[in-house]
Amino acid sequence: MSPIALTCLQRECHDQSSNSLGRVAWPASLSQLIIFNFAEKVYVIPGVPLAIKDAPRFPHRGILVDSARHFQSLSSLRSFVDTLTYAKFNVLH
């Protein structure tokens, strides 16, 4: 993953990442901040205005799927791979 830079104001968020990989990663960070206010029936980001500057500590963040010991169906593996970006994983073994 690459460094991300995200600034959220009252009604808008701006991406200030230095490269395209950082621009791919910031929606995952933003989705973890958004909550739904059931009383007003709107999505809100508490604590705005805010600025996020994030970078990985290591060049990889991976997970191992041990299909030899624990059988995984193809459909469960596909759904698992689809969710890896939410946790910002970038290596699958």
PDB file of C-alpha atoms in Angstrom:
ATOM      1  CA  MET A   1       0.000   0.000   0.000  1.00  0.00           C
ATOM      2  CA  SER A   2       1.052   3.542  -0.574  1.00  0.00           C
ATOM      3  CA  PRO A   3       0.758   6.585   1.650  1.00  0.00           C
ATOM      4  CA  ILE A   4      -2.637   8.207   1.688  1.00  0.00           C
ATOM      5  CA  ALA A   5      -3.639  11.767   2.510  1.00  0.00           C
ATOM      6  CA  LEU A   6      -7.294  12.601   2.968  1.00  0.00           C
ATOM      7  CA  THR A   7      -8.922  15.799   4.200  1.00  0.00           C
ATOM      8  CA  CYS A   8     -12.621  15.916   5.106  1.00  0.00           C
ATOM      9  CA  LEU A   9     -14.429  19.200   5.545  1.00  0.00           C
ATOM     10  CA  GLN A  10     -18.072  19.723   6.496  1.00  0.00           C
ATOM     11  CA  ARG A  11     -19.627  18.363   3.259  1.00  0.00           C
ATOM     12  CA  GLU A  12     -16.727  17.111   1.131  1.00  0.00           C
ATOM     13  CA  CYS A  13     -13.551  15.031   1.240  1.00  0.00           C
ATOM     14  CA  HIS A  14     -10.410  15.672  -0.795  1.00  0.00           C
ATOM     15  CA  ASP A  15      -7.755  13.151  -1.742  1.00  0.00           C
ATOM     16  CA  GLN A  16      -4.214  14.509  -1.572  1.00  0.00           C
ATOM     17  CA  SER A  17      -2.340  11.230  -2.104  1.00  0.00           C
ATOM     18  CA  SER A  18       0.908  11.411  -4.001  1.00  0.00           C
ATOM     19  CA  ASN A  19       0.279   8.451  -6.328  1.00  0.00           C
ATOM     20  CA  SER A  20      -2.463   6.288  -7.804  1.00  0.00           C
ATOM     21  CA  LEU A  21      -2.069   3.443  -5.280  1.00  0.00           C
ATOM     22  CA  GLY A  22      -2.754   5.842  -2.437  1.00  0.00           C
ATOM     23  CA  ARG A  23      -5.857   7.008  -4.287  1.00  0.00           C
ATOM     24  CA  VAL A  24      -7.094   3.421  -4.404  1.00  0.00           C
ATOM     25  CA  ALA A  25      -6.565   2.957  -0.639  1.00  0.00           C
ATOM     26  CA  TRP A  26      -8.324   6.011   0.743  1.00  0.00           C
ATOM     27  CA  PRO A  27     -11.910   4.779   0.148  1.00  0.00           C
ATOM     28  CA  ALA A  28     -11.195   1.948   2.612  1.00  0.00           C
ATOM     29  CA  SER A  29     -10.128   4.477   5.257  1.00  0.00           C
ATOM     30  CA  LEU A  30     -13.116   6.683   4.538  1.00  0.00           C
ATOM     31  CA  SER A  31     -15.605   3.794   4.702  1.00  0.00           C
ATOM     32  CA  GLN A  32     -14.409   2.981   8.224  1.00  0.00           C
ATOM     33  CA  LEU A  33     -15.272   6.508   9.381  1.00  0.00           C
ATOM     34  CA  ILE A  34     -18.794   6.829   7.987  1.00  0.00           C
ATOM     35  CA  ILE A  35     -21.745   6.010  10.244  1.00  0.00           C
ATOM     36  CA  PHE A  36     -25.486   6.148   9.616  1.00  0.00           C
ATOM     37  CA  ASN A  37     -27.573   8.482  11.777  1.00  0.00           C
ATOM     38  CA  PHE A  38     -30.919   6.675  12.071  1.00  0.00           C
ATOM     39  CA  ALA A  39     -32.691   9.651  13.655  1.00  0.00           C
ATOM     40  CA  GLU A  40     -31.956  11.961  10.727  1.00  0.00           C
ATOM     41  CA  LYS A  41     -31.559   9.182   8.132  1.00  0.00           C
ATOM     42  CA  VAL A  42     -28.239  10.496   6.832  1.00  0.00           C
ATOM     43  CA  TYR A  43     -24.644   9.302   6.673  1.00  0.00           C
ATOM     44  CA  VAL A  44     -22.203  11.339   8.770  1.00  0.00           C
ATOM     45  CA  ILE A  45     -18.490  11.439   9.530  1.00  0.00           C
ATOM     46  CA  PRO A  46     -18.037  12.332  13.197  1.00  0.00           C
ATOM     47  CA  GLY A  47     -15.244  14.700  14.084  1.00  0.00           C
ATOM     48  CA  VAL A  48     -15.081  16.684  10.864  1.00  0.00           C
ATOM     49  CA  PRO A  49     -13.090  18.626   9.847  1.00  0.00           C
ATOM     50  CA  LEU A  50     -10.312  16.039   9.937  1.00  0.00           C
ATOM     51  CA  ALA A  51      -7.140  15.134   8.100  1.00  0.00           C
ATOM     52  CA  ILE A  52      -5.771  11.608   7.661  1.00  0.00           C
ATOM     53  CA  LYS A  53      -2.172  10.874   6.754  1.00  0.00           C
ATOM     54  CA  ASP A  54      -1.472   7.167   6.756  1.00  0.00           C
ATOM     55  CA  ALA A  55       1.340   4.979   5.445  1.00  0.00           C
ATOM     56  CA  PRO A  56       2.124   1.303   5.905  1.00  0.00           C
ATOM     57  CA  ARG A  57       4.844   0.295   8.325  1.00  0.00           C
ATOM     58  CA  PHE A  58       5.912  -2.625   6.117  1.00  0.00           C
ATOM     59  CA  PRO A  59       5.833  -2.932   2.298  1.00  0.00           C
ATOM     60  CA  HIS A  60       3.392  -5.829   2.472  1.00  0.00           C
ATOM     61  CA  ARG A  61       0.364  -6.773   4.503  1.00  0.00           C
ATOM     62  CA  GLY A  62      -0.645 -10.285   3.679  1.00  0.00           C
ATOM     63  CA  ILE A  63      -2.676 -13.281   4.695  1.00  0.00           C
ATOM     64  CA  LEU A  64      -2.209 -16.990   4.121  1.00  0.00           C
ATOM     65  CA  VAL A  65      -5.092 -19.230   3.076  1.00  0.00           C
ATOM     66  CA  ASP A  66      -4.122 -22.805   3.968  1.00  0.00           C
ATOM     67  CA  SER A  67      -6.341 -24.746   1.587  1.00  0.00           C
ATOM     68  CA  ALA A  68      -4.383 -27.981   2.132  1.00  0.00           C
ATOM     69  CA  ARG A  69      -5.474 -28.280   5.768  1.00  0.00           C
ATOM     70  CA  HIS A  70      -8.846 -26.544   5.642  1.00  0.00           C
ATOM     71  CA  PHE A  71     -10.996 -26.893   2.544  1.00  0.00           C
ATOM     72  CA  GLN A  72     -12.414 -23.633   1.246  1.00  0.00           C
ATOM     73  CA  SER A  73     -15.009 -23.539  -1.488  1.00  0.00           C
ATOM     74  CA  LEU A  74     -14.259 -21.451  -4.548  1.00  0.00           C
ATOM     75  CA  SER A  75     -17.167 -19.114  -3.830  1.00  0.00           C
ATOM     76  CA  SER A  76     -15.962 -18.450  -0.273  1.00  0.00           C
ATOM     77  CA  LEU A  77     -12.443 -17.751  -1.550  1.00  0.00           C
ATOM     78  CA  ARG A  78     -13.781 -15.299  -4.128  1.00  0.00           C
ATOM     79  CA  SER A  79     -15.803 -13.403  -1.530  1.00  0.00           C
ATOM     80  CA  PHE A  80     -12.778 -13.428   0.795  1.00  0.00           C
ATOM     81  CA  VAL A  81     -10.540 -11.932  -1.898  1.00  0.00           C
ATOM     82  CA  ASP A  82     -13.136  -9.236  -2.583  1.00  0.00           C
ATOM     83  CA  THR A  83     -13.004  -8.114   1.070  1.00  0.00           C
ATOM     84  CA  LEU A  84      -9.206  -7.926   1.367  1.00  0.00           C
ATOM     85  CA  THR A  85      -9.054  -4.296   0.237  1.00  0.00           C
ATOM     86  CA  TYR A  86     -11.253  -3.190   3.153  1.00  0.00           C
ATOM     87  CA  ALA A  87      -8.510  -4.295   5.542  1.00  0.00           C
ATOM     88  CA  LYS A  88      -5.834  -2.929   3.169  1.00  0.00           C
ATOM     89  CA  PHE A  89      -4.220  -6.304   2.485  1.00  0.00           C
ATOM     90  CA  ASN A  90      -2.012  -6.404  -0.587  1.00  0.00           C
ATOM     91  CA  VAL A  91      -0.576  -9.972  -0.550  1.00  0.00           C
ATOM     92  CA  LEU A  92      -2.466 -13.254  -0.673  1.00  0.00           C
ATOM     93  CA  HIS A  93      -0.612 -16.547  -0.251  1.00  0.00           C
TER      94      HIS A  93
END
